């Protein structure tokens, strides 16, 4: 089922270069064509299929970016100092010790199957912070994780190897 206040399929978003449709699930924003407008304390996940009733791990979009580029435009003018607008990629969905999908049981408000390099949703997985920024600073941070066992990660480098400007 959907997390409280979060919709598993908020709307379709146009993503240049994807061979299939992309859908966003989450809360606190709106989608119009290829534009996502997001509000404070909000977040979205990208899906390859739309299911308005539940988060399905096999529908979480898997991007093949090796040898490719990703680009986006962002307006940081209203993201003040002390705030962080983040655009990041995670190796979701999370997996349990048997290698099956894990919706998690200590998600802290994150949607089912969420994972990241800081174990925010209660589960580890690789993360690349492409942008953590506001109107004063910009930082990118790749995070390294230990090799998984049965697709499950047991530890990731929380601080990562950041570069900021």
PDB file of C-alpha atoms in Angstrom:
ATOM      1  CA  UNK A   1       0.000   0.000   0.000  1.00  0.00           C
ATOM      2  CA  UNK A   2       0.974   3.607  -0.422  1.00  0.00           C
ATOM      3  CA  UNK A   3       2.804   5.361   2.393  1.00  0.00           C
ATOM      4  CA  UNK A   4       0.727   7.877   4.339  1.00  0.00           C
ATOM      5  CA  UNK A   5       0.402  11.070   2.302  1.00  0.00           C
ATOM      6  CA  UNK A   6       2.207   9.580  -0.693  1.00  0.00           C
ATOM      7  CA  UNK A   7       0.670   8.549  -3.984  1.00  0.00           C
ATOM      8  CA  UNK A   8       2.253   5.600  -5.821  1.00  0.00           C
ATOM      9  CA  UNK A   9       1.414   7.256  -9.137  1.00  0.00           C
ATOM     10  CA  UNK A  10       1.205  11.039  -9.035  1.00  0.00           C
ATOM     11  CA  UNK A  11       1.396  11.509 -12.789  1.00  0.00           C
ATOM     12  CA  UNK A  12       3.246  10.841 -16.014  1.00  0.00           C
ATOM     13  CA  UNK A  13       6.369  12.868 -16.785  1.00  0.00           C
ATOM     14  CA  UNK A  14       8.053  13.216 -20.158  1.00  0.00           C
ATOM     15  CA  UNK A  15      11.709  12.154 -19.973  1.00  0.00           C
ATOM     16  CA  UNK A  16      13.709  12.623 -23.158  1.00  0.00           C
ATOM     17  CA  UNK A  17      15.679   9.498 -24.057  1.00  0.00           C
ATOM     18  CA  UNK A  18      13.506   6.966 -22.228  1.00  0.00           C
ATOM     19  CA  UNK A  19      11.951   4.382 -24.525  1.00  0.00           C
ATOM     20  CA  UNK A  20       8.898   4.000 -22.298  1.00  0.00           C
ATOM     21  CA  UNK A  21       6.699   6.219 -20.179  1.00  0.00           C
ATOM     22  CA  UNK A  22       7.861   7.447 -16.783  1.00  0.00           C
ATOM     23  CA  UNK A  23       5.593   8.056 -13.825  1.00  0.00           C
ATOM     24  CA  UNK A  24       6.271   9.787 -10.530  1.00  0.00           C
ATOM     25  CA  UNK A  25       5.073   8.615  -7.141  1.00  0.00           C
ATOM     26  CA  UNK A  26       5.335  10.711  -4.006  1.00  0.00           C
ATOM     27  CA  UNK A  27       3.871  13.907  -2.641  1.00  0.00           C
ATOM     28  CA  UNK A  28       4.291  17.646  -2.479  1.00  0.00           C
ATOM     29  CA  UNK A  29       4.568  18.631  -6.095  1.00  0.00           C
ATOM     30  CA  UNK A  30       3.021  18.639  -9.508  1.00  0.00           C
ATOM     31  CA  UNK A  31       3.884  17.285 -12.947  1.00  0.00           C
ATOM     32  CA  UNK A  32       3.183  19.050 -16.253  1.00  0.00           C
ATOM     33  CA  UNK A  33       4.776  17.548 -19.376  1.00  0.00           C
ATOM     34  CA  UNK A  34       8.512  17.403 -18.704  1.00  0.00           C
ATOM     35  CA  UNK A  35       8.383  19.715 -15.676  1.00  0.00           C
ATOM     36  CA  UNK A  36       8.300  18.694 -12.023  1.00  0.00           C
ATOM     37  CA  UNK A  37       7.542  21.400  -9.477  1.00  0.00           C
ATOM     38  CA  UNK A  38       8.426  20.260  -5.983  1.00  0.00           C
ATOM     39  CA  UNK A  39       7.660  21.814  -2.598  1.00  0.00           C
ATOM     40  CA  UNK A  40       9.589  21.859   0.684  1.00  0.00           C
ATOM     41  CA  UNK A  41       9.946  18.464   2.457  1.00  0.00           C
ATOM     42  CA  UNK A  42       8.691  16.535  -0.561  1.00  0.00           C
ATOM     43  CA  UNK A  43      10.002  13.685  -2.648  1.00  0.00           C
ATOM     44  CA  UNK A  44       9.284  11.574  -5.689  1.00  0.00           C
ATOM     45  CA  UNK A  45      10.306   8.191  -7.068  1.00  0.00           C
ATOM     46  CA  UNK A  46      10.220   7.307 -10.770  1.00  0.00           C
ATOM     47  CA  UNK A  47       8.298   4.293 -12.052  1.00  0.00           C
ATOM     48  CA  UNK A  48       8.018   2.552 -15.413  1.00  0.00           C
ATOM     49  CA  UNK A  49       4.371   1.635 -14.786  1.00  0.00           C
ATOM     50  CA  UNK A  50       1.525   3.431 -13.027  1.00  0.00           C
ATOM     51  CA  UNK A  51      -0.335   1.712 -10.183  1.00  0.00           C
ATOM     52  CA  UNK A  52      -2.498   4.084  -8.166  1.00  0.00           C
ATOM     53  CA  UNK A  53      -3.105   1.554  -5.375  1.00  0.00           C
ATOM     54  CA  UNK A  54       0.313   0.311  -4.276  1.00  0.00           C
ATOM     55  CA  UNK A  55       4.081   0.710  -4.665  1.00  0.00           C
ATOM     56  CA  UNK A  56       5.322  -2.223  -6.757  1.00  0.00           C
ATOM     57  CA  UNK A  57       9.067  -2.897  -6.600  1.00  0.00           C
ATOM     58  CA  UNK A  58       9.212  -4.311 -10.135  1.00  0.00           C
ATOM     59  CA  UNK A  59       7.725  -1.036 -11.455  1.00  0.00           C
ATOM     60  CA  UNK A  60      10.484   1.182 -10.003  1.00  0.00           C
ATOM     61  CA  UNK A  61      12.292   2.651 -13.008  1.00  0.00           C
ATOM     62  CA  UNK A  62      15.749   1.228 -13.691  1.00  0.00           C
ATOM     63  CA  UNK A  63      17.918   3.649 -15.651  1.00  0.00           C
ATOM     64  CA  UNK A  64      20.773   2.328 -17.806  1.00  0.00           C
ATOM     65  CA  UNK A  65      23.148   5.280 -17.784  1.00  0.00           C
ATOM     66  CA  UNK A  66      26.516   3.653 -18.502  1.00  0.00           C
ATOM     67  CA  UNK A  67      28.055   5.585 -21.395  1.00  0.00           C
ATOM     68  CA  UNK A  68      25.149   8.045 -21.389  1.00  0.00           C
ATOM     69  CA  UNK A  69      24.452  11.464 -19.913  1.00  0.00           C
ATOM     70  CA  UNK A  70      21.723  12.850 -17.715  1.00  0.00           C
ATOM     71  CA  UNK A  71      20.815  16.535 -17.785  1.00  0.00           C
ATOM     72  CA  UNK A  72      18.219  18.710 -16.121  1.00  0.00           C
ATOM     73  CA  UNK A  73      17.371  22.344 -15.482  1.00  0.00           C
ATOM     74  CA  UNK A  74      16.708  23.547 -11.962  1.00  0.00           C
ATOM     75  CA  UNK A  75      15.721  26.867 -10.427  1.00  0.00           C
ATOM     76  CA  UNK A  76      17.457  27.255  -7.046  1.00  0.00           C
ATOM     77  CA  UNK A  77      16.505  30.899  -6.554  1.00  0.00           C
ATOM     78  CA  UNK A  78      13.905  30.042  -3.882  1.00  0.00           C
ATOM     79  CA  UNK A  79      15.996  27.377  -2.127  1.00  0.00           C
ATOM     80  CA  UNK A  80      17.651  29.405   0.613  1.00  0.00           C
ATOM     81  CA  UNK A  81      20.711  28.786   2.740  1.00  0.00           C
ATOM     82  CA  UNK A  82      20.085  25.940   5.174  1.00  0.00           C
ATOM     83  CA  UNK A  83      17.800  24.143   2.717  1.00  0.00           C
ATOM     84  CA  UNK A  84      18.811  21.341   0.347  1.00  0.00           C
ATOM     85  CA  UNK A  85      17.230  20.514  -2.991  1.00  0.00           C
ATOM     86  CA  UNK A  86      18.514  17.058  -3.882  1.00  0.00           C
ATOM     87  CA  UNK A  87      18.492  15.100  -7.125  1.00  0.00           C
ATOM     88  CA  UNK A  88      19.922  11.642  -6.601  1.00  0.00           C
ATOM     89  CA  UNK A  89      19.923   8.100  -7.907  1.00  0.00           C
ATOM     90  CA  UNK A  90      19.578   5.046  -5.669  1.00  0.00           C
ATOM     91  CA  UNK A  91      19.773   1.346  -6.421  1.00  0.00           C
ATOM     92  CA  UNK A  92      16.193   0.678  -5.441  1.00  0.00           C
ATOM     93  CA  UNK A  93      14.234  -1.494  -4.710  1.00  0.00           C
ATOM     94  CA  UNK A  94      15.767  -2.761  -1.482  1.00  0.00           C
ATOM     95  CA  UNK A  95      16.262  -6.505  -0.980  1.00  0.00           C
ATOM     96  CA  UNK A  96      16.073  -8.794   2.048  1.00  0.00           C
ATOM     97  CA  UNK A  97      18.647 -11.418   3.114  1.00  0.00           C
ATOM     98  CA  UNK A  98      17.069 -14.028   0.829  1.00  0.00           C
ATOM     99  CA  UNK A  99      17.400 -11.731  -2.203  1.00  0.00           C
ATOM    100  CA  UNK A 100      13.687 -10.912  -2.441  1.00  0.00           C
ATOM    101  CA  UNK A 101      12.204  -7.430  -2.449  1.00  0.00           C
ATOM    102  CA  UNK A 102      12.039  -5.757   0.974  1.00  0.00           C
ATOM    103  CA  UNK A 103       9.465  -3.075   1.690  1.00  0.00           C
ATOM    104  CA  UNK A 104      11.258  -2.345   4.979  1.00  0.00           C
ATOM    105  CA  UNK A 105       9.841  -2.121   8.469  1.00  0.00           C
ATOM    106  CA  UNK A 106      11.550   1.029   9.791  1.00  0.00           C
ATOM    107  CA  UNK A 107      11.035   3.395   6.870  1.00  0.00           C
ATOM    108  CA  UNK A 108      10.804   6.687   8.776  1.00  0.00           C
ATOM    109  CA  UNK A 109       8.246   8.124   6.355  1.00  0.00           C
ATOM    110  CA  UNK A 110       9.999   6.812   3.229  1.00  0.00           C
ATOM    111  CA  UNK A 111       7.978   4.836   0.655  1.00  0.00           C
ATOM    112  CA  UNK A 112       8.104   1.028   0.544  1.00  0.00           C
ATOM    113  CA  UNK A 113      11.279  -0.494  -0.988  1.00  0.00           C
ATOM    114  CA  UNK A 114      13.222   2.733  -0.380  1.00  0.00           C
ATOM    115  CA  UNK A 115      16.930   2.449   0.368  1.00  0.00           C
ATOM    116  CA  UNK A 116      19.947   4.757   0.276  1.00  0.00           C
ATOM    117  CA  UNK A 117      23.570   5.048   1.373  1.00  0.00           C
ATOM    118  CA  UNK A 118      22.567   6.601   4.712  1.00  0.00           C
ATOM    119  CA  UNK A 119      20.024   3.899   5.594  1.00  0.00           C
ATOM    120  CA  UNK A 120      17.373   6.637   5.885  1.00  0.00           C
ATOM    121  CA  UNK A 121      14.572   4.225   5.004  1.00  0.00           C
ATOM    122  CA  UNK A 122      16.044   1.503   7.223  1.00  0.00           C
ATOM    123  CA  UNK A 123      17.795  -0.236   4.316  1.00  0.00           C
ATOM    124  CA  UNK A 124      21.165   0.251   2.589  1.00  0.00           C
ATOM    125  CA  UNK A 125      21.839   0.595  -1.143  1.00  0.00           C
ATOM    126  CA  UNK A 126      24.202   2.505  -3.454  1.00  0.00           C
ATOM    127  CA  UNK A 127      23.465   6.200  -3.959  1.00  0.00           C
ATOM    128  CA  UNK A 128      24.821   8.940  -6.178  1.00  0.00           C
ATOM    129  CA  UNK A 129      23.840  12.437  -5.121  1.00  0.00           C
ATOM    130  CA  UNK A 130      23.966  14.252  -8.446  1.00  0.00           C
ATOM    131  CA  UNK A 131      22.910  17.509  -6.843  1.00  0.00           C
ATOM    132  CA  UNK A 132      22.522  18.674  -3.255  1.00  0.00           C
ATOM    133  CA  UNK A 133      22.129  22.423  -3.595  1.00  0.00           C
ATOM    134  CA  UNK A 134      20.603  25.718  -2.612  1.00  0.00           C
ATOM    135  CA  UNK A 135      21.044  29.295  -3.815  1.00  0.00           C
ATOM    136  CA  UNK A 136      24.496  29.450  -2.157  1.00  0.00           C
ATOM    137  CA  UNK A 137      26.150  26.061  -2.758  1.00  0.00           C
ATOM    138  CA  UNK A 138      26.176  22.955  -4.949  1.00  0.00           C
ATOM    139  CA  UNK A 139      27.551  19.535  -4.017  1.00  0.00           C
ATOM    140  CA  UNK A 140      27.741  16.145  -5.731  1.00  0.00           C
ATOM    141  CA  UNK A 141      28.447  12.999  -3.693  1.00  0.00           C
ATOM    142  CA  UNK A 142      28.981   9.401  -4.816  1.00  0.00           C
ATOM    143  CA  UNK A 143      28.627   6.785  -2.057  1.00  0.00           C
ATOM    144  CA  UNK A 144      30.427   3.445  -2.030  1.00  0.00           C
ATOM    145  CA  UNK A 145      28.780   0.301  -0.637  1.00  0.00           C
ATOM    146  CA  UNK A 146      30.188  -3.062   0.343  1.00  0.00           C
ATOM    147  CA  UNK A 147      29.446  -5.888  -2.106  1.00  0.00           C
ATOM    148  CA  UNK A 148      25.914  -7.232  -1.625  1.00  0.00           C
ATOM    149  CA  UNK A 149      25.021 -10.743  -0.539  1.00  0.00           C
ATOM    150  CA  UNK A 150      21.853 -12.028  -2.241  1.00  0.00           C
ATOM    151  CA  UNK A 151      21.300  -8.478  -3.587  1.00  0.00           C
ATOM    152  CA  UNK A 152      21.176  -7.049  -0.036  1.00  0.00           C
ATOM    153  CA  UNK A 153      23.684  -4.414   1.064  1.00  0.00           C
ATOM    154  CA  UNK A 154      24.914  -4.499   4.657  1.00  0.00           C
ATOM    155  CA  UNK A 155      26.854  -1.210   4.715  1.00  0.00           C
ATOM    156  CA  UNK A 156      27.486   1.940   2.652  1.00  0.00           C
ATOM    157  CA  UNK A 157      29.812   4.909   3.084  1.00  0.00           C
ATOM    158  CA  UNK A 158      27.446   7.464   4.603  1.00  0.00           C
ATOM    159  CA  UNK A 159      29.668  10.504   4.044  1.00  0.00           C
ATOM    160  CA  UNK A 160      30.687   9.572   0.505  1.00  0.00           C
ATOM    161  CA  UNK A 161      33.301  11.391  -1.521  1.00  0.00           C
ATOM    162  CA  UNK A 162      31.788  14.836  -2.022  1.00  0.00           C
ATOM    163  CA  UNK A 163      32.848  17.784  -4.128  1.00  0.00           C
ATOM    164  CA  UNK A 164      31.234  21.157  -3.634  1.00  0.00           C
ATOM    165  CA  UNK A 165      31.350  24.572  -5.226  1.00  0.00           C
TER     166      UNK A 165
END
